[in-house]
């Protein structure tokens, strides 16, 4: 039976061919630049999908939590960076991980360094988290005094290796167009290079630079000065990435199939079984309107192009409401499927917890 | 060890005493009004918490999906209403459920009625979903012709019992103040009564009226004309309900404990381990600013009052950023806990998937 015919409730579909092509494109690009690839696994959260990266020689990965590091260590990954500032309440789990694998962590304050120093019998690589303009967290790149102090505190201890400076240029997500993304991304790298030069003048040599947001890595061709790249979302992309210009809608590899349960032609709306618990409540702007994803229709054994003049105007717990902004509903029927490309695939994967590939295979994540 | 000391990553805390008091208050109120209580279990999603309702004589419940009905049927509930318009792709699972328990479903179109008629050897109670102004879904209350047609189609078949008219006045969530909520709630009831009168004139007698949104059920004291009430969120409430005035912050029974990982006094911000995958991306307005929940601090073995002048200005996958809008951070330290009362508890429960009570007991949900 065709896979779409088997669906009776919201299901996260995965077009494996698109995802593998996205992976190959990024892996080839990073390899061509001679940079170490440390892809972020927080997007797919799946041991099975993680194996696809082995085909491209990937042995170093990034995760966003201790829990995720434990999951991927169990799946055989031996070199993991937890790209989240050390949470000192988890120091014992960090120690246990460092006993099993080559573990890298992030610090941005003395409390974290002190906690790491206290760990006996384990060795950790340490990156200093620098804020180059995103202002979520990290040490401000202009606060050289603070950065130097943390670097020296790390360097002082034999069980810690100071590896370098790391940033997440999350502000590329808010940059103005492709040129804006590239400028924000390169500005971030240049700021890290300036910090590194200042540290070198104080005798701290050999420090590396690690960056990696999907818009920047997708759109920028100049990776000079970068030692390590950590994009994650690119494996699937999503509607937000398409809106930024980091991918085309055809490169989005995941979408949630949602059965139609009601038609309201008088207001050009279609109600689907598919809500915030299936898509997450993240959104994007489409034609100056908030939309909780990009609706498409089934096509063959997969899905077609985004519907024109169609937004998901609201999501409640289980309901999604599609609105056709030109007032015209295409010929749809109760029981048909609408397929929704998520606003933010990482969060959709997290709520859905497993994938169904277009050839009918279930793939689990750490949360299933 | 005190329960808060055991926490090393984001945990959904449940103050059982508050939740049980919320339950008692609503159960007593509904009983005093002589109305059937059919609480919605989509908020807690837990077989164990469901048992608390037995103490108040509850035997009839509401759920939001076939999957949830299957879960609670397994947990021993024998009279379940799926308050979501029949999804004809799940008709076989609906049939299987109706073979095990007394099942009620919702219809709003002929396709659904046709699918139900096709079910052999089972009996179902059927409610007609009416839209009294929320405009999410349902038959418009003014479209008497359409409503009559559906009612007659249901009535015509021996395996279906037409029970009555059902609405979800979700628009109470957007009403202006307490008086606005009460007016919207009562307007909805009056509209259903008018529809019922029109149906009675056509010989359809004995139809019931089922309503139930938490703001309306919490704030309205006049339940006249109502046969069944289906509130759900009231068991925990949340920051959105407090903002509406449906509860006080002291009545919120769940909150996510989040370790502090960074302090940024220069911009009066605190970064916690606790993001969209722990709280969901739902939000509310606090002092005209978007906030992804209400931050509080630990107090004794629980939590205190909402922090003044403090919002959660952003949530990414794992990070939450608290901003003190008066520029002053209270004395907080790396590794301390901030406790966040969720914007929307139903979605927070869905992403967190289990609770830790303040006396250290884990309670599972259907998703764990």
XYZ file of C-alpha atoms in Angstrom, chain A:
368
model
C 0.000 0.000 0.000
C 1.349 3.512 -0.782
C 2.619 5.035 2.445
C 0.201 7.986 2.401
C -2.738 5.566 2.332
C -1.584 4.036 5.624
C -1.808 7.308 7.532
C -4.706 7.728 9.934
C -3.371 10.442 12.263
C -0.644 13.113 12.052
C 2.628 11.520 10.994
C 6.040 13.087 10.471
C 7.066 12.123 6.951
C 10.711 11.992 5.958
C 11.846 12.184 2.366
C 15.095 10.311 2.824
C 16.418 11.141 -0.638
C 16.104 14.887 0.015
C 17.712 14.578 3.465
C 20.615 12.540 2.119
C 21.124 15.052 -0.704
C 21.137 17.904 1.839
C 23.717 16.004 3.858
C 25.923 15.298 0.854
C 25.798 18.920 -0.303
C 26.865 20.258 3.097
C 29.461 17.533 3.753
C 31.040 18.113 0.332
C 31.088 21.873 0.853
C 32.734 21.623 4.268
C 35.241 19.047 3.009
C 36.119 21.223 0.000
C 36.871 24.068 2.395
C 39.186 21.834 4.406
C 37.282 22.494 7.613
C 36.391 19.927 10.296
C 32.717 18.984 10.104
C 31.016 18.562 13.483
C 27.333 18.462 12.517
C 24.731 19.235 15.140
C 22.505 16.248 15.852
C 19.835 18.174 17.782
C 17.732 18.427 14.634
C 17.313 14.749 13.775
C 17.902 13.342 17.310
C 18.131 9.859 15.798
C 20.820 7.190 16.109
C 19.739 5.705 12.776
C 19.942 8.999 10.865
C 23.238 9.689 12.626
C 24.645 6.646 10.824
C 24.083 8.352 7.460
C 26.792 10.822 8.434
C 29.353 8.000 8.697
C 29.255 7.680 4.892
C 30.879 11.104 4.729
C 33.593 10.267 7.220
C 31.965 12.178 10.058
C 33.324 11.112 13.441
C 32.849 14.326 15.438
C 29.380 15.532 16.355
C 27.605 18.281 18.260
C 24.644 17.860 20.606
C 22.625 20.320 22.680
C 22.307 18.506 26.000
C 23.965 16.014 28.292
C 21.009 13.710 27.736
C 21.547 13.830 23.978
C 25.276 13.200 24.443
C 24.445 10.111 26.506
C 22.102 8.878 23.773
C 24.634 9.307 20.966
C 27.500 7.907 23.065
C 25.332 4.814 23.528
C 24.911 4.768 19.731
C 28.666 4.546 19.291
C 29.791 8.155 18.834
C 33.168 8.668 20.473
C 33.794 12.399 19.970
C 30.962 14.643 21.093
C 30.710 18.368 21.794
C 27.887 19.504 24.058
C 27.211 22.948 22.577
C 25.399 24.268 25.610
C 27.132 26.136 28.424
C 28.026 23.714 31.213
C 25.135 23.249 33.629
C 26.944 22.636 36.891
C 24.020 20.608 38.235
C 24.916 17.936 35.672
C 28.595 17.769 36.506
C 28.447 14.124 37.576
C 26.837 13.063 34.313
C 29.468 15.094 32.444
C 32.160 13.224 34.369
C 30.594 9.844 33.565
C 30.448 10.760 29.870
C 34.052 11.941 29.830
C 35.065 8.547 31.193
C 33.501 6.865 28.138
C 34.189 9.199 25.228
C 36.226 12.163 24.026
C 33.997 14.928 25.386
C 34.054 18.642 24.626
C 32.129 21.214 26.622
C 31.401 24.928 26.588
C 32.125 27.423 29.340
C 31.330 31.073 29.802
C 31.798 31.612 33.531
C 34.124 30.756 36.392
C 31.575 28.607 38.191
C 31.573 26.171 35.273
C 35.376 26.104 35.085
C 35.590 25.462 38.824
C 33.144 22.582 38.502
C 35.176 21.060 35.650
C 38.437 21.435 37.535
C 36.903 19.428 40.349
C 36.446 16.387 38.120
C 39.129 13.844 38.910
C 40.454 11.213 36.528
C 38.838 12.550 33.389
C 40.012 14.772 30.584
C 37.823 17.284 28.748
C 38.238 19.602 25.811
C 36.900 23.030 26.646
C 35.616 25.730 24.310
C 34.895 29.253 25.441
C 31.436 30.403 24.376
C 31.677 33.857 22.780
C 28.775 36.138 21.902
C 29.526 37.841 18.574
C 26.224 39.697 18.403
C 23.396 37.215 18.908
C 22.992 38.202 22.588
C 21.480 34.926 23.696
C 24.409 33.965 25.841
C 28.200 33.771 25.883
C 30.967 36.213 26.777
C 30.744 39.410 24.741
C 33.511 39.370 22.093
C 34.504 42.898 23.108
C 35.016 41.941 26.762
C 38.552 40.708 26.244
C 39.349 40.880 29.936
C 36.610 38.435 30.857
C 37.433 36.086 27.992
C 41.146 36.073 28.887
C 40.366 35.305 32.497
C 38.233 32.283 31.622
C 40.781 31.035 29.071
C 43.585 31.243 31.608
C 41.515 29.472 34.253
C 40.926 26.597 31.828
C 44.540 26.482 30.622
C 45.816 26.277 34.144
C 44.544 22.747 34.713
C 46.003 19.572 33.313
C 42.703 17.729 32.980
C 41.304 20.439 30.712
C 42.452 21.358 27.209
C 41.506 24.816 26.001
C 40.479 24.130 22.398
C 39.326 27.515 21.242
C 36.504 29.965 20.732
C 32.998 28.922 19.790
C 29.966 30.905 18.755
C 26.485 30.347 17.457
C 25.633 33.213 15.120
C 21.918 32.748 15.701
C 21.430 36.317 14.542
C 21.797 35.102 10.942
C 18.193 33.966 11.411
C 17.194 37.619 11.638
C 19.465 38.969 8.930
C 18.109 40.832 5.974
C 18.284 38.553 2.949
C 21.083 36.369 1.673
C 23.688 39.134 1.655
C 22.737 39.979 5.226
C 23.189 36.376 6.361
C 26.593 36.158 4.714
C 27.673 39.467 6.251
C 26.481 38.478 9.750
C 28.186 35.093 9.458
C 31.503 36.529 8.257
C 31.355 39.365 10.814
C 31.074 36.725 13.515
C 34.127 34.883 12.244
C 36.137 38.099 12.002
C 35.204 38.994 15.581
C 36.360 35.584 16.812
C 39.605 36.014 14.872
C 40.229 39.345 16.574
C 39.640 37.767 19.977
C 41.998 34.937 19.054
C 44.713 37.382 17.984
C 44.423 39.187 21.293
C 44.755 35.892 23.156
C 47.760 34.917 21.042
C 49.467 38.124 22.079
C 49.131 36.847 25.618
C 50.799 33.576 24.724
C 47.706 31.455 24.185
C 48.432 29.839 20.836
C 46.813 27.146 18.750
C 43.274 28.155 19.581
C 40.618 27.084 17.095
C 37.454 28.768 15.854
C 34.165 26.856 15.788
C 31.031 28.325 14.232
C 27.946 26.930 12.692
C 24.420 28.038 12.047
C 22.535 26.586 9.095
C 21.768 29.861 7.291
C 25.420 30.930 7.395
C 26.816 27.520 6.426
C 24.290 27.173 3.599
C 24.707 30.615 2.087
C 28.313 31.522 2.715
C 31.073 30.174 0.481
C 33.970 31.694 2.362
C 34.930 29.498 5.316
C 38.422 30.949 5.642
C 39.715 31.273 9.180
C 37.269 28.649 10.465
C 38.466 25.372 11.997
C 35.161 23.674 12.699
C 31.603 23.960 11.357
C 28.537 22.789 13.315
C 25.338 23.252 11.274
C 22.438 20.945 12.153
C 19.128 22.028 10.676
C 20.402 21.671 7.065
C 19.706 17.906 7.108
C 15.968 18.650 6.881
C 15.689 22.447 6.559
C 12.208 23.922 7.138
C 9.876 26.790 6.244
C 11.844 29.326 8.315
C 15.045 28.402 6.461
C 13.241 28.699 3.128
C 11.945 32.138 4.169
C 15.519 33.235 4.991
C 16.687 31.893 1.634
C 18.945 29.223 3.169
C 17.168 26.537 1.155
C 14.462 26.156 -1.443
C 11.106 24.617 -0.482
C 12.139 21.592 -2.604
C 15.017 20.961 -0.185
C 12.747 20.577 2.864
C 12.935 16.905 3.819
C 10.301 16.573 6.553
C 6.590 17.390 6.702
C 3.616 16.397 8.812
C 0.765 14.598 7.055
C -2.556 15.795 8.494
C -6.046 14.419 7.718
C -8.720 16.963 6.783
C -11.620 16.896 9.247
C -13.652 19.948 8.200
C -14.100 22.331 5.272
C -15.385 25.879 5.690
C -15.675 27.229 2.146
C -17.590 30.318 3.320
C -14.399 31.593 4.953
C -11.990 29.653 2.677
C -10.679 27.572 5.571
C -9.785 23.928 5.978
C -9.425 22.273 9.385
C -6.928 19.457 9.773
C -6.102 16.990 12.506
C -2.653 18.377 13.201
C -1.958 20.945 15.922
C 0.649 22.345 18.255
C 1.416 18.887 19.653
C 2.384 17.748 16.145
C 4.066 20.808 14.638
C 5.127 22.812 17.718
C 3.913 26.366 18.097
C 6.778 27.915 16.137
C 5.828 30.063 13.166
C 7.078 32.203 10.292
C 5.818 35.127 8.270
C 4.225 34.454 4.903
C 3.086 37.523 2.968
C 3.198 39.548 6.220
C 0.940 37.033 7.999
C 1.892 34.603 10.744
C 1.799 30.999 9.524
C 2.549 27.827 11.481
C 4.185 26.083 8.535
C 3.869 25.760 4.763
C 0.971 23.589 3.527
C 1.489 21.356 0.496
C -0.595 18.604 -1.083
C 0.278 14.952 -1.635
C 1.886 14.247 -5.005
C 2.781 10.729 -6.047
C 4.309 9.037 -3.058
C 5.370 12.343 -1.517
C 4.375 15.970 -1.638
C 4.283 18.837 -4.095
C 5.105 22.531 -4.007
C 3.833 24.928 -1.321
C 0.243 25.954 -1.912
C -0.036 29.523 -3.092
C -1.995 32.017 -0.971
C -2.350 29.538 1.847
C -1.303 29.963 5.478
C -1.864 28.034 8.662
C -3.565 30.820 10.524
C -3.953 29.044 13.858
C -2.874 25.949 15.728
C -4.503 24.705 18.892
C -3.587 21.497 20.708
C -4.844 19.122 17.991
C -6.370 21.396 15.314
C -4.716 23.295 12.492
C -6.658 25.874 10.500
C -5.544 26.512 6.916
C -6.716 29.732 5.361
C -6.703 30.392 1.622
C -6.024 34.098 1.563
C -7.416 34.618 -1.947
C -10.742 33.188 -0.816
C -10.556 30.071 -3.027
C -10.258 26.528 -1.660
C -8.860 23.985 -4.119
C -10.861 20.760 -4.569
C -10.235 19.053 -1.206
C -12.333 16.488 0.616
C -12.908 15.336 4.173
C -10.361 12.577 4.795
C -7.811 13.887 2.287
C -4.338 14.639 3.578
C -2.741 18.044 3.762
C 0.995 17.905 4.318
C 2.576 20.664 6.363
C 6.225 21.615 6.047
C 7.119 22.742 9.566
C 8.108 26.281 10.502
C 10.984 24.848 12.567
C 11.892 21.231 11.927
C 13.969 20.724 15.122
C 10.934 21.409 17.309
C 8.596 19.373 15.103
C 10.908 16.360 15.340
C 11.020 16.809 19.101
C 7.224 16.705 19.472
C 6.629 13.957 16.879
C 9.458 11.719 18.142
C 9.655 9.433 15.093
C 9.624 9.563 11.314
C 7.914 7.581 8.607
C 9.978 7.492 5.426
C 8.205 7.676 2.101
C 8.982 3.997 1.575
C 7.168 3.093 4.769
C 9.989 2.609 7.280
C 9.722 3.999 10.825
C 12.820 5.744 12.188
C 13.004 6.388 15.922
C 14.502 9.353 17.798
C 15.911 9.544 21.308
C 12.506 10.595 22.618
C 10.429 7.715 21.340
